[in-house]
Tab-separated table of C-alpha atoms in Angstrom:
chain	number	residue	atom	x	y	z
P	1	UNK	CA	-0.987	29.832	23.572
P	2	UNK	CA	0.828	26.803	22.142
P	3	UNK	CA	-0.464	25.621	18.796
P	4	UNK	CA	-1.589	22.023	18.432
P	5	UNK	CA	0.333	19.582	16.250
P	6	UNK	CA	-2.340	19.825	13.548
P	7	UNK	CA	-2.235	23.628	13.562
P	8	UNK	CA	1.534	23.599	13.172
P	9	UNK	CA	1.362	20.999	10.411
P	10	UNK	CA	-1.220	23.105	8.581
P	11	UNK	CA	1.155	26.061	8.828
P	12	UNK	CA	3.872	23.843	7.380
P	13	UNK	CA	1.987	22.459	4.384
P	14	UNK	CA	0.746	25.933	3.469
P	15	UNK	CA	4.149	27.537	4.232
P	16	UNK	CA	2.378	30.347	6.071
P	17	UNK	CA	5.269	31.293	8.355
P	18	UNK	CA	9.062	31.428	8.059
P	19	UNK	CA	10.461	27.888	8.153
P	20	UNK	CA	12.624	28.609	11.207
P	21	UNK	CA	9.483	29.355	13.233
P	22	UNK	CA	7.666	26.308	11.887
P	23	UNK	CA	10.699	24.096	12.610
P	24	UNK	CA	10.895	25.404	16.174
P	25	UNK	CA	7.226	24.629	16.752
P	26	UNK	CA	7.513	21.188	15.142
P	27	UNK	CA	10.420	20.266	17.397
P	28	UNK	CA	8.022	20.326	20.392
P	29	UNK	CA	6.381	17.154	19.125
P	30	UNK	CA	7.730	13.615	19.184
P	31	UNK	CA	8.617	12.136	15.820
P	32	UNK	CA	6.588	8.959	16.341
P	33	UNK	CA	2.942	9.429	15.443
P	34	UNK	CA	0.077	7.027	14.830
P	35	UNK	CA	-2.898	9.411	14.910
P	36	UNK	CA	-4.873	10.993	12.102
P	37	UNK	CA	-2.412	12.643	9.703
P	38	UNK	CA	-2.713	16.033	8.067
P	39	UNK	CA	-3.071	15.637	4.305
P	40	UNK	CA	-0.740	17.404	1.882
P	41	UNK	CA	-2.581	18.180	-1.288
P	42	UNK	CA	-1.399	19.161	-4.766
P	43	UNK	CA	-2.733	22.660	-4.156
P	44	UNK	CA	-0.121	23.122	-1.415
P	45	UNK	CA	2.729	22.228	-3.776
P	46	UNK	CA	1.317	24.327	-6.614
P	47	UNK	CA	0.983	27.305	-4.275
P	48	UNK	CA	4.574	27.019	-3.021
P	49	UNK	CA	5.932	26.638	-6.558
P	50	UNK	CA	3.924	29.651	-7.687
P	51	UNK	CA	5.516	31.648	-4.889
P	52	UNK	CA	8.912	30.399	-6.077
P	53	UNK	CA	8.118	31.464	-9.645
P	54	UNK	CA	6.992	34.884	-8.477
P	55	UNK	CA	10.205	35.367	-6.473
P	56	UNK	CA	8.681	35.131	-2.986
P	57	UNK	CA	10.769	32.020	-2.229
P	58	UNK	CA	14.148	30.915	-3.516
P	59	UNK	CA	15.049	27.333	-4.442
P	60	UNK	CA	16.730	26.713	-1.069
P	61	UNK	CA	13.578	27.692	0.813
P	62	UNK	CA	11.505	25.299	-1.288
P	63	UNK	CA	14.081	22.537	-0.674
P	64	UNK	CA	14.002	23.179	3.082
P	65	UNK	CA	10.195	23.184	3.054
P	66	UNK	CA	10.077	19.839	1.247
P	67	UNK	CA	12.635	18.407	3.664
P	68	UNK	CA	10.434	19.312	6.607
P	69	UNK	CA	7.585	17.428	4.952
P	70	UNK	CA	9.523	14.410	3.657
P	71	UNK	CA	9.131	11.241	5.783
P	72	UNK	CA	7.021	12.864	8.519
P	73	UNK	CA	4.711	10.331	10.139
P	74	UNK	CA	2.044	12.929	10.939
P	75	UNK	CA	1.640	13.951	7.289
P	76	UNK	CA	0.165	11.909	4.479
P	77	UNK	CA	-1.240	12.134	0.962
P	78	UNK	CA	-4.622	11.339	-0.493
P	79	UNK	CA	-4.683	7.850	-1.904
P	80	UNK	CA	-5.793	9.280	-5.242
P	81	UNK	CA	-2.527	11.121	-5.829
P	82	UNK	CA	-0.145	9.511	-3.346
P	83	UNK	CA	2.355	8.285	-5.932
P	84	UNK	CA	2.642	11.629	-7.707
P	85	UNK	CA	2.821	13.659	-4.495
P	86	UNK	CA	5.447	11.391	-2.912
P	87	UNK	CA	7.599	11.728	-6.005
P	88	UNK	CA	7.213	15.521	-6.176
P	89	UNK	CA	8.108	16.066	-2.518
P	90	UNK	CA	11.084	13.710	-2.936
P	91	UNK	CA	12.315	15.672	-5.968
P	92	UNK	CA	11.936	19.005	-4.216
P	93	UNK	CA	13.679	17.731	-1.071
P	94	UNK	CA	16.627	16.233	-2.969
P	95	UNK	CA	17.986	18.640	-5.607
P	96	UNK	CA	21.457	17.060	-5.381
P	97	UNK	CA	19.918	13.778	-6.517
P	98	UNK	CA	17.157	14.948	-8.819
P	99	UNK	CA	18.396	18.269	-10.170
P	100	UNK	CA	17.924	21.846	-9.025
P	101	UNK	CA	14.586	23.607	-9.070
P	102	UNK	CA	14.018	25.582	-12.257
P	103	UNK	CA	11.087	26.989	-14.181
P	104	UNK	CA	11.234	23.925	-16.441
P	105	UNK	CA	11.088	21.600	-13.430
P	106	UNK	CA	8.102	23.531	-12.046
P	107	UNK	CA	6.452	23.077	-15.416
P	108	UNK	CA	7.073	19.331	-15.215
P	109	UNK	CA	5.659	19.149	-11.703
P	110	UNK	CA	2.567	21.110	-12.714
P	111	UNK	CA	2.111	18.651	-15.559
P	112	UNK	CA	2.473	15.625	-13.262
P	113	UNK	CA	-0.001	17.051	-10.775
P	114	UNK	CA	-2.464	17.819	-13.562
P	115	UNK	CA	-2.585	14.252	-14.828
P	116	UNK	CA	-5.824	12.386	-14.200
P	117	UNK	CA	-5.807	10.665	-10.842
P	118	UNK	CA	-8.127	8.138	-9.339
P	119	UNK	CA	-11.628	9.571	-9.235
P	120	UNK	CA	-11.611	12.462	-6.792
P	121	UNK	CA	-14.150	15.155	-7.521
P	122	UNK	CA	-12.957	17.512	-4.787
P	123	UNK	CA	-9.410	17.400	-6.067
P	124	UNK	CA	-10.489	18.059	-9.639
P	125	UNK	CA	-12.559	21.052	-8.563
P	126	UNK	CA	-9.725	22.502	-6.516
P	127	UNK	CA	-7.212	21.992	-9.299
P	128	UNK	CA	-9.542	23.673	-11.763
P	129	UNK	CA	-9.809	26.745	-9.536
P	130	UNK	CA	-6.041	26.936	-9.125
P	131	UNK	CA	-5.439	26.594	-12.834
P	132	UNK	CA	-8.042	29.237	-13.594
P	133	UNK	CA	-6.313	31.616	-11.204
P	134	UNK	CA	-2.898	30.893	-12.733
P	135	UNK	CA	-4.126	31.279	-16.300
P	136	UNK	CA	-5.934	34.479	-15.409
P	137	UNK	CA	-2.782	35.876	-13.816
P	138	UNK	CA	-0.619	35.114	-16.834
P	139	UNK	CA	-3.200	36.344	-19.307
P	140	UNK	CA	-3.360	39.676	-17.484
P	141	UNK	CA	0.418	39.933	-17.348
P	142	UNK	CA	0.676	39.294	-21.086
P	143	UNK	CA	2.600	36.031	-20.791
P	144	UNK	CA	-0.160	34.139	-22.564
P	145	UNK	CA	-1.237	35.330	-25.983
P	146	UNK	CA	-4.120	34.183	-28.141
P	147	UNK	CA	-3.071	31.908	-31.004
P	148	UNK	CA	-4.588	34.315	-33.529
N	1	UNK	CA	13.327	-10.566	24.235
N	2	UNK	CA	15.569	-11.590	21.342
N	3	UNK	CA	18.776	-9.652	20.843
N	4	UNK	CA	19.045	-10.646	17.194
N	5	UNK	CA	15.733	-9.429	15.834
N	6	UNK	CA	13.744	-6.220	16.284
N	7	UNK	CA	11.067	-6.652	18.937
N	8	UNK	CA	7.366	-6.110	18.046
N	9	UNK	CA	7.281	-2.401	18.936
N	10	UNK	CA	10.458	-1.819	16.967
N	11	UNK	CA	8.950	-3.755	14.051
N	12	UNK	CA	5.931	-1.478	14.146
N	13	UNK	CA	8.178	1.570	13.992
N	14	UNK	CA	10.184	0.041	11.138
N	15	UNK	CA	6.953	-0.432	9.213
N	16	UNK	CA	6.142	3.276	9.630
N	17	UNK	CA	9.659	4.067	8.413
N	18	UNK	CA	9.139	1.862	5.374
N	19	UNK	CA	5.808	3.515	4.557
N	20	UNK	CA	7.329	6.994	4.508
N	21	UNK	CA	10.618	6.572	2.666
N	22	UNK	CA	10.864	7.236	-1.090
N	23	UNK	CA	9.508	4.450	-3.258
N	24	UNK	CA	12.913	3.842	-4.862
N	25	UNK	CA	14.395	3.127	-1.412
N	26	UNK	CA	11.873	0.533	-0.269
N	27	UNK	CA	13.816	-2.373	-1.746
N	28	UNK	CA	17.142	-1.206	-0.296
N	29	UNK	CA	16.517	-1.543	3.434
N	30	UNK	CA	18.983	-2.863	5.995
N	31	UNK	CA	18.276	-3.501	9.675
N	32	UNK	CA	21.061	-3.530	12.257
N	33	UNK	CA	20.788	-4.455	15.923
N	34	UNK	CA	22.811	-2.116	18.133
N	35	UNK	CA	24.568	-3.273	21.338
N	36	UNK	CA	22.043	-1.640	23.688
N	37	UNK	CA	19.067	-3.352	22.052
N	38	UNK	CA	18.300	-0.387	19.834
N	39	UNK	CA	17.800	-0.895	16.130
N	40	UNK	CA	19.154	1.081	13.192
N	41	UNK	CA	17.201	0.824	9.978
N	42	UNK	CA	18.707	2.236	6.787
N	43	UNK	CA	17.260	2.748	3.316
N	44	UNK	CA	19.213	3.915	0.285
N	45	UNK	CA	17.643	5.999	-2.451
N	46	UNK	CA	19.687	6.246	-5.667
N	47	UNK	CA	19.535	9.653	-7.365
N	48	UNK	CA	18.906	10.509	-10.998
N	49	UNK	CA	22.337	12.134	-10.994
N	50	UNK	CA	24.488	9.033	-11.602
N	51	UNK	CA	26.339	7.899	-8.487
N	52	UNK	CA	24.442	10.176	-6.122
N	53	UNK	CA	22.315	8.753	-3.332
N	54	UNK	CA	20.544	9.530	-0.081
N	55	UNK	CA	20.641	7.228	2.926
N	56	UNK	CA	17.703	7.482	5.302
N	57	UNK	CA	18.515	6.128	8.765
N	58	UNK	CA	16.287	5.802	11.774
N	59	UNK	CA	17.423	4.580	15.184
N	60	UNK	CA	14.763	3.061	17.395
N	61	UNK	CA	15.246	2.275	21.067
N	62	UNK	CA	14.186	-0.931	22.773
N	63	UNK	CA	10.810	0.640	23.648
N	64	UNK	CA	10.050	1.376	20.008
N	65	UNK	CA	10.728	5.117	20.286
N	66	UNK	CA	12.572	6.880	17.479
N	67	UNK	CA	15.724	8.395	18.966
N	68	UNK	CA	17.419	9.557	15.779
N	69	UNK	CA	16.416	10.109	12.160
N	70	UNK	CA	18.850	11.384	9.559
N	71	UNK	CA	19.136	11.684	5.806
N	72	UNK	CA	22.698	11.638	4.482
N	73	UNK	CA	23.187	12.828	0.916
N	74	UNK	CA	26.178	11.619	-1.118
N	75	UNK	CA	27.535	13.124	-4.330
N	76	UNK	CA	28.694	10.989	-7.286
N	77	UNK	CA	32.193	10.817	-5.746
N	78	UNK	CA	30.627	9.187	-2.667
N	79	UNK	CA	31.446	12.253	-0.571
N	80	UNK	CA	28.878	13.409	1.980
N	81	UNK	CA	27.128	16.580	0.807
N	82	UNK	CA	25.203	17.055	4.025
N	83	UNK	CA	23.406	15.254	6.818
N	84	UNK	CA	19.881	16.362	7.633
N	85	UNK	CA	18.634	15.653	11.140
N	86	UNK	CA	14.904	15.124	10.680
N	87	UNK	CA	13.997	15.254	14.368
N	88	UNK	CA	16.029	18.253	15.482
N	89	UNK	CA	15.607	19.881	12.073
N	90	UNK	CA	19.253	20.751	11.522
N	91	UNK	CA	21.614	20.340	8.580
N	92	UNK	CA	25.298	19.437	8.928
N	93	UNK	CA	27.680	20.872	7.893
């Protein structure tokens, strides 16, 4: 059964399948779109960057992922973090212009996405859960040590 | 229909283009009328790497349908690094 546009877009923002498969499915749909967009949230970017940091994805795969997202008319951001998210996707999609993806750049992006946004309780809750998971992971792996 | 200005459906498409391009490209937009009544709209985004840039270009037919959308990336020597076809999802070279 063919997936709907929204199903394919969800697969894209969560990077759940190889990009070649996602690209093939996306190419079934016209570029022009004026319906309800699928929202890309900070959690999607954080998840993809975590997979880059853990070695699941290389920098080229992250660049290609961001390029599939960049400028699409059927994707959008929440108003509360639109400026930050637009900038992050632009940076990831354009390493020749903005610099290649490194651990330091991931750190900077995490920082940007952690800054207070316009009041959005759902976002704050989700970000808190993600950060808890990340901190827990690094504490267990010994990367984080107590100041004492 | 005027052959010197985008028609209303093309204007609507251009507005969607403008909404989706990077913020640093929104002030660098050029609109060109093509011989067949299509419109090419270009936006240039300067990179942090001095001299580098990306040019986003959409071509819109007379019915307001997007027929081509590319992003061309230039290095500081103004040489093309690659062209990304947004619709067909291909990169050249």
